[in-house]
XYZ file of N, CA, C and O in Angstrom:
524
model
N 83.964 125.048 83.183
C 85.242 124.776 83.828
C 85.998 123.728 83.008
O 85.412 122.794 82.494
N 87.266 123.921 82.885
C 88.130 123.006 82.151
C 88.162 121.636 82.834
O 88.111 121.537 84.054
N 88.264 120.582 82.030
C 88.305 119.233 82.585
C 89.579 119.045 83.420
O 90.677 119.316 82.967
N 89.376 118.589 84.646
C 90.474 118.387 85.584
C 90.845 116.906 85.649
O 90.036 116.041 85.288
N 92.030 116.621 86.130
C 92.409 115.227 86.391
C 91.706 114.778 87.661
O 91.223 115.591 88.453
N 91.680 113.463 87.860
C 91.085 112.904 89.080
C 91.768 113.497 90.312
O 91.107 113.936 91.256
N 93.067 113.546 90.297
C 93.816 114.062 91.444
C 93.497 115.539 91.694
O 93.394 115.977 92.838
N 93.323 116.320 90.630
C 92.956 117.727 90.785
C 91.563 117.877 91.399
O 91.325 118.745 92.241
N 90.639 117.014 90.983
C 89.292 117.035 91.563
C 89.358 116.701 93.046
O 88.745 117.374 93.882
N 90.114 115.675 93.382
C 90.261 115.286 94.783
C 90.876 116.415 95.603
O 90.439 116.696 96.729
N 91.891 117.075 95.049
C 92.547 118.178 95.755
C 91.565 119.323 95.993
O 91.519 119.895 97.088
N 90.777 119.668 94.982
C 89.801 120.750 95.125
C 88.735 120.387 96.151
O 88.351 121.213 96.988
N 88.264 119.144 96.118
C 87.255 118.686 97.078
C 87.807 118.709 98.502
O 87.139 119.172 99.424
N 89.012 118.236 98.660
C 89.656 118.216 99.980
C 89.796 119.632 100.530
O 89.459 119.896 101.694
N 90.249 120.567 99.687
C 90.449 121.950 100.121
C 89.125 122.643 100.458
O 89.042 123.420 101.407
N 88.084 122.338 99.691
C 86.806 123.019 99.855
C 85.932 122.401 100.946
O 85.280 123.121 101.695
N 85.939 121.087 101.029
C 84.966 120.403 101.883
C 85.531 119.725 103.120
O 84.760 119.255 103.965
N 86.843 119.659 103.227
C 87.428 118.942 104.360
C 88.538 119.758 105.016
O 89.584 119.224 105.362
N 88.279 121.048 105.180
C 89.254 121.914 105.833
C 89.509 121.393 107.244
O 88.585 121.006 107.953
N 90.769 121.367 107.620
C 91.119 120.898 108.956
C 91.364 119.407 109.041
O 91.798 118.904 110.075
N 91.083 118.676 107.977
C 91.365 117.242 107.964
C 92.865 117.051 107.768
O 93.521 117.840 107.109
N 93.376 115.984 108.314
C 94.824 115.767 108.240
C 95.265 115.007 106.983
O 96.444 114.914 106.712
N 94.330 114.484 106.212
C 94.688 113.708 105.024
C 95.291 114.610 103.946
O 94.816 115.711 103.704
N 96.329 114.113 103.309
C 96.929 114.835 102.182
C 96.210 114.423 100.896
O 95.461 113.441 100.868
N 96.453 115.156 99.839
C 95.882 114.816 98.538
C 96.348 113.425 98.117
O 95.562 112.627 97.608
N 97.628 113.120 98.344
C 98.142 111.793 97.976
C 97.441 110.682 98.756
O 97.123 109.626 98.195
N 97.166 110.908 100.032
C 96.446 109.904 100.833
C 95.005 109.756 100.340
O 94.481 108.642 100.250
N 94.375 110.874 100.027
C 93.010 110.868 99.500
C 92.964 110.097 98.181
O 92.095 109.258 97.954
N 93.935 110.347 97.311
C 94.009 109.654 96.027
C 94.249 108.152 96.225
O 93.643 107.326 95.543
N 95.123 107.807 97.144
C 95.417 106.396 97.418
C 94.149 105.663 97.878
O 93.862 104.553 97.424
N 93.373 106.289 98.759
C 92.118 105.683 99.215
C 91.105 105.578 98.089
O 90.407 104.564 97.953
N 91.029 106.598 97.262
C 90.138 106.601 96.107
C 90.506 105.465 95.148
O 89.660 104.694 94.719
N 91.789 105.363 94.841
C 92.262 104.313 93.931
C 91.988 102.925 94.497
O 91.583 102.022 93.760
N 92.153 102.747 95.793
C 91.882 101.454 96.429
C 90.407 101.079 96.290
O 90.078 99.913 96.052
N 89.527 102.064 96.410
C 88.092 101.793 96.238
C 87.794 101.340 94.804
O 87.076 100.362 94.595
N 88.350 102.047 93.834
C 88.124 101.691 92.425
C 88.706 100.307 92.136
O 88.065 99.475 91.495
N 89.909 100.050 92.638
C 90.561 98.765 92.412
C 89.799 97.608 93.054
O 89.866 96.473 92.582
N 89.059 97.901 94.126
C 88.301 96.842 94.802
C 86.918 96.633 94.188
O 86.148 95.802 94.642
N 86.602 97.403 93.137
C 85.350 97.176 92.423
C 84.260 98.209 92.646
O 83.167 98.067 92.091
N 84.523 99.236 93.435
C 83.532 100.294 93.611
C 83.338 100.995 92.268
O 84.304 101.377 91.620
N 82.074 101.140 91.860
C 81.786 101.803 90.591
C 82.028 103.298 90.712
O 81.671 103.911 91.708
N 82.609 103.857 89.678
C 82.850 105.287 89.627
C 82.173 105.856 88.388
O 82.279 105.302 87.306
N 81.440 106.944 88.594
C 80.859 107.701 87.498
C 81.488 109.086 87.556
O 81.703 109.626 88.633
N 81.727 109.653 86.399
C 82.258 111.008 86.346
C 81.402 111.837 85.415
O 81.124 111.435 84.275
N 80.979 112.990 85.901
C 80.248 113.954 85.085
C 80.940 115.293 85.309
O 80.962 115.799 86.437
N 81.535 115.842 84.265
C 82.292 117.080 84.413
C 83.423 116.875 85.404
O 84.162 115.892 85.314
N 83.527 117.770 86.361
C 84.547 117.654 87.400
C 83.935 117.190 88.726
O 84.322 117.639 89.802
N 82.966 116.299 88.603
C 82.325 115.683 89.761
C 82.435 114.170 89.613
O 82.171 113.628 88.542
N 82.844 113.519 90.692
C 82.994 112.060 90.709
C 81.978 111.491 91.691
O 81.820 111.998 92.810
N 81.315 110.421 91.270
C 80.339 109.739 92.111
C 80.820 108.302 92.319
O 81.020 107.570 91.351
N 81.010 107.937 93.565
C 81.385 106.561 93.914
C 80.120 105.860 94.376
O 79.400 106.372 95.248
N 79.848 104.684 93.814
C 78.581 104.009 94.025
C 78.788 102.658 94.688
O 79.560 101.833 94.211
N 78.066 102.460 95.794
C 78.020 101.164 96.479
C 76.630 100.594 96.292
O 75.634 101.266 96.586
N 76.540 99.364 95.829
C 75.252 98.706 95.660
C 74.747 98.237 97.016
O 75.477 97.609 97.777
N 73.502 98.558 97.319
C 72.879 98.100 98.559
C 72.093 96.829 98.278
O 72.156 95.864 99.022
N 71.333 96.828 97.203
C 70.671 95.624 96.698
C 70.470 95.804 95.199
O 71.070 96.697 94.606
N 69.618 94.995 94.586
C 69.490 95.005 93.120
C 69.074 96.346 92.529
O 69.463 96.676 91.414
N 68.261 97.121 93.259
C 67.798 98.371 92.669
C 67.990 99.595 93.572
O 67.400 100.638 93.347
N 68.854 99.470 94.576
C 69.156 100.580 95.480
C 70.661 100.748 95.599
O 71.388 99.777 95.750
N 71.104 102.006 95.517
C 72.539 102.289 95.668
C 72.748 103.427 96.670
O 71.855 104.240 96.899
N 73.945 103.450 97.239
C 74.411 104.583 98.019
C 75.531 105.224 97.223
O 76.367 104.520 96.654
N 75.531 106.557 97.165
C 76.603 107.220 96.438
C 77.301 108.249 97.313
O 76.739 108.770 98.252
N 78.563 108.501 96.947
C 79.397 109.502 97.610
C 79.943 110.425 96.523
O 80.381 109.963 95.476
N 79.906 111.713 96.775
C 80.287 112.710 95.778
C 81.622 113.357 96.123
O 81.853 113.745 97.258
N 82.475 113.480 95.119
C 83.709 114.245 95.213
C 83.596 115.318 94.143
O 83.434 114.997 92.962
N 83.670 116.580 94.550
C 83.294 117.648 93.641
C 84.300 118.793 93.604
O 84.779 119.244 94.629
N 84.556 119.274 92.384
C 85.409 120.452 92.198
C 84.647 121.564 91.488
O 85.242 122.528 91.034
N 83.341 121.419 91.376
C 82.506 122.371 90.632
C 81.825 123.369 91.562
O 81.726 123.147 92.765
N 81.287 124.441 90.959
C 80.420 125.359 91.685
C 79.080 124.658 91.916
O 78.778 123.669 91.248
N 78.271 125.183 92.809
C 77.015 124.512 93.161
C 76.058 124.379 91.973
O 75.372 123.356 91.853
N 76.012 125.358 91.070
C 75.113 125.241 89.921
C 75.539 124.099 89.001
O 74.700 123.355 88.488
N 76.829 123.932 88.793
C 77.333 122.829 87.967
C 77.163 121.494 88.690
O 76.876 120.476 88.055
N 77.321 121.501 90.005
C 77.099 120.277 90.781
C 75.671 119.792 90.595
O 75.429 118.597 90.412
N 74.707 120.696 90.604
C 73.309 120.320 90.391
C 73.117 119.702 89.010
O 72.517 118.631 88.879
N 73.634 120.346 87.985
C 73.512 119.825 86.618
C 74.168 118.445 86.521
O 73.584 117.495 85.984
N 75.376 118.317 87.052
C 76.104 117.050 86.989
C 75.357 115.947 87.732
O 75.274 114.811 87.253
N 74.826 116.265 88.894
C 74.140 115.246 89.690
C 72.852 114.805 89.017
O 72.524 113.614 89.022
N 72.123 115.724 88.395
C 70.923 115.308 87.661
C 71.283 114.377 86.505
O 70.579 113.392 86.252
N 72.384 114.644 85.810
C 72.839 113.740 84.741
C 73.208 112.374 85.316
O 72.864 111.335 84.736
N 73.898 112.376 86.444
C 74.281 111.135 87.117
C 73.037 110.331 87.513
O 72.961 109.121 87.275
N 72.053 110.986 88.109
C 70.832 110.296 88.538
C 70.065 109.730 87.347
O 69.524 108.618 87.421
N 70.044 110.447 86.229
C 69.383 109.936 85.020
C 70.108 108.697 84.497
O 69.471 107.746 84.024
N 71.413 108.683 84.609
C 72.197 107.507 84.202
C 71.869 106.319 85.095
O 71.687 105.195 84.622
N 71.759 106.562 86.406
C 71.389 105.486 87.326
C 70.018 104.905 86.971
O 69.831 103.696 86.950
N 69.073 105.800 86.697
C 67.727 105.344 86.328
C 67.789 104.479 85.073
O 67.164 103.419 85.002
N 68.555 104.910 84.071
C 68.715 104.137 82.834
C 69.352 102.780 83.114
O 69.080 101.807 82.403
N 70.173 102.699 84.158
C 70.812 101.438 84.541
C 69.906 100.552 85.392
O 70.311 99.475 85.813
N 68.678 101.010 85.674
C 67.722 100.196 86.414
C 67.657 100.455 87.916
O 66.930 99.762 88.635
N 68.381 101.436 88.388
C 68.336 101.765 89.818
C 67.003 102.448 90.116
O 66.546 103.291 89.358
N 66.380 102.063 91.221
C 65.093 102.642 91.622
C 65.248 103.678 92.733
O 64.486 104.637 92.801
N 66.217 103.450 93.631
C 66.425 104.343 94.779
C 67.919 104.592 94.943
O 68.721 103.657 94.865
N 68.281 105.859 95.185
C 69.669 106.222 95.422
C 69.706 107.146 96.637
O 68.836 108.001 96.789
N 70.712 106.953 97.482
C 70.816 107.839 98.635
C 72.257 108.207 98.903
O 73.179 107.523 98.478
N 72.412 109.331 99.606
C 73.723 109.829 99.971
C 73.627 110.526 101.317
O 72.548 110.953 101.729
N 74.750 110.607 101.987
C 74.848 111.314 103.270
C 75.775 112.514 103.099
O 76.677 112.494 102.268
N 75.584 113.517 103.941
C 76.458 114.693 103.925
C 76.268 115.467 105.220
O 75.319 115.220 105.975
N 77.174 116.395 105.480
C 77.114 117.226 106.688
C 76.684 118.661 106.416
O 76.039 119.280 107.252
N 77.065 119.206 105.277
C 76.858 120.623 104.989
C 75.378 120.919 104.710
O 74.836 120.465 103.693
N 74.714 121.701 105.562
C 73.297 121.989 105.336
C 73.034 122.775 104.050
O 71.912 122.751 103.534
N 74.044 123.442 103.493
C 73.873 124.171 102.236
C 73.562 123.220 101.078
O 72.969 123.630 100.075
N 73.953 121.967 101.217
C 73.685 120.971 100.169
C 72.179 120.736 100.031
O 71.692 120.385 98.957
N 71.416 120.945 101.102
C 69.964 120.752 101.030
C 69.339 121.571 99.907
O 68.436 121.094 99.218
N 69.820 122.799 99.698
C 69.279 123.663 98.642
C 69.523 123.071 97.257
O 68.706 123.257 96.343
N 70.617 122.363 97.080
C 70.911 121.697 95.805
C 70.025 120.465 95.651
O 69.386 120.268 94.617
N 69.970 119.668 96.694
C 69.184 118.426 96.662
C 67.712 118.722 96.358
O 67.056 117.978 95.615
N 67.190 119.808 96.898
C 65.786 120.165 96.667
C 65.488 120.477 95.201
O 64.331 120.491 94.797
N 66.528 120.679 94.403
C 66.345 120.991 92.982
C 66.582 119.796 92.062
O 66.558 119.949 90.832
N 66.801 118.616 92.623
C 66.991 117.429 91.784
C 65.767 117.236 90.886
O 64.649 117.618 91.237
N 65.968 116.595 89.744
C 64.890 116.326 88.793
C 63.992 115.174 89.226
O 63.035 114.856 88.527
N 64.281 114.542 90.339
C 63.528 113.392 90.836
C 63.012 113.673 92.243
O 63.617 114.465 92.977
N 61.928 113.009 92.641
C 61.434 113.176 94.011
C 62.519 112.782 95.015
O 63.142 111.729 94.886
N 62.749 113.654 95.981
C 63.820 113.451 96.945
C 63.327 113.771 98.351
O 62.618 114.755 98.555
N 63.714 112.924 99.289
C 63.392 113.162 100.694
C 64.689 113.432 101.448
O 65.634 112.643 101.378
N 64.731 114.550 102.141
C 65.891 114.918 102.954
C 65.524 114.703 104.413
O 64.458 115.120 104.855
N 66.392 114.032 105.139
C 66.155 113.869 106.568
C 67.431 114.154 107.344
O 68.532 113.931 106.845
N 67.262 114.681 108.533
C 68.407 114.902 109.417
C 68.550 113.631 110.234
O 67.659 113.257 110.992
N 69.681 112.950 110.062
C 69.861 111.635 110.671
C 70.855 111.622 111.819
O 70.806 110.734 112.670
N 71.788 112.553 111.839
C 72.795 112.643 112.911
C 73.411 111.288 113.256
O 73.406 110.856 114.398
N 73.973 110.621 112.236
C 74.598 109.306 112.424
C 76.113 109.396 112.538
O 76.804 108.397 112.371
N 76.642 110.575 112.825
C 78.084 110.734 112.992
C 78.695 111.572 111.890
O 78.008 112.146 111.054
N 80.024 111.611 111.924
C 80.769 112.419 110.965
C 80.417 112.035 109.532
O 80.398 110.856 109.184
N 80.156 113.042 108.711
C 79.764 112.919 107.311
C 78.361 112.349 107.128
O 77.951 112.038 106.011
N 77.619 112.172 108.208
C 76.265 111.615 108.116
C 75.278 112.407 108.975
O 74.557 111.858 109.800
N 75.232 113.714 108.751
C 74.253 114.550 109.450
C 72.919 114.530 108.710
O 71.861 114.471 109.321
N 72.989 114.568 107.371
C 71.790 114.564 106.536
C 71.828 113.365 105.594
O 72.902 112.892 105.217
N 70.631 112.915 105.230
C 70.501 111.844 104.243
C 69.503 112.322 103.191
O 68.419 112.805 103.525
N 69.894 112.210 101.934
C 68.999 112.500 100.818
C 68.707 111.184 100.108
O 69.640 110.482 99.704
N 67.425 110.861 99.993
C 67.018 109.639 99.310
C 66.204 110.023 98.080
O 65.222 110.756 98.174
N 66.651 109.527 96.931
C 66.070 109.905 95.646
C 65.316 108.719 95.050
O 65.861 107.611 94.971
N 64.082 108.964 94.645
C 63.281 107.943 93.959
C 63.438 108.136 92.459
O 63.081 109.183 91.915
N 64.011 107.134 91.820
C 64.255 107.226 90.380
C 63.167 106.487 89.623
O 62.941 106.614 88.499
């Protein structure tokens, strides 16, 4: 897939993963930019963006914004996780709602535990990766 702009990635993610949400692409971009401006780390692999919040010295939480097909998302996420490991991260976790993501998470290159947590919107499942 051709390299997209950040705004194009956000638009594709919004259309694919947040149908029925009232946020516009411009609002999504504004929130994204505010996170980056406030110091949230951003990693980009292909047309997938990972926003990283540090939990402690060797644990992070990440959020994915994706414009790729599921096979490319898997490849991109494995590259992202390898980068985290190289940066000294020991544990990484993310939340999501779509149960189809479980099939991708199960193919990560690192040991991963998936749990159903039901902690509210966008937090039905939690994937915790040991790096």
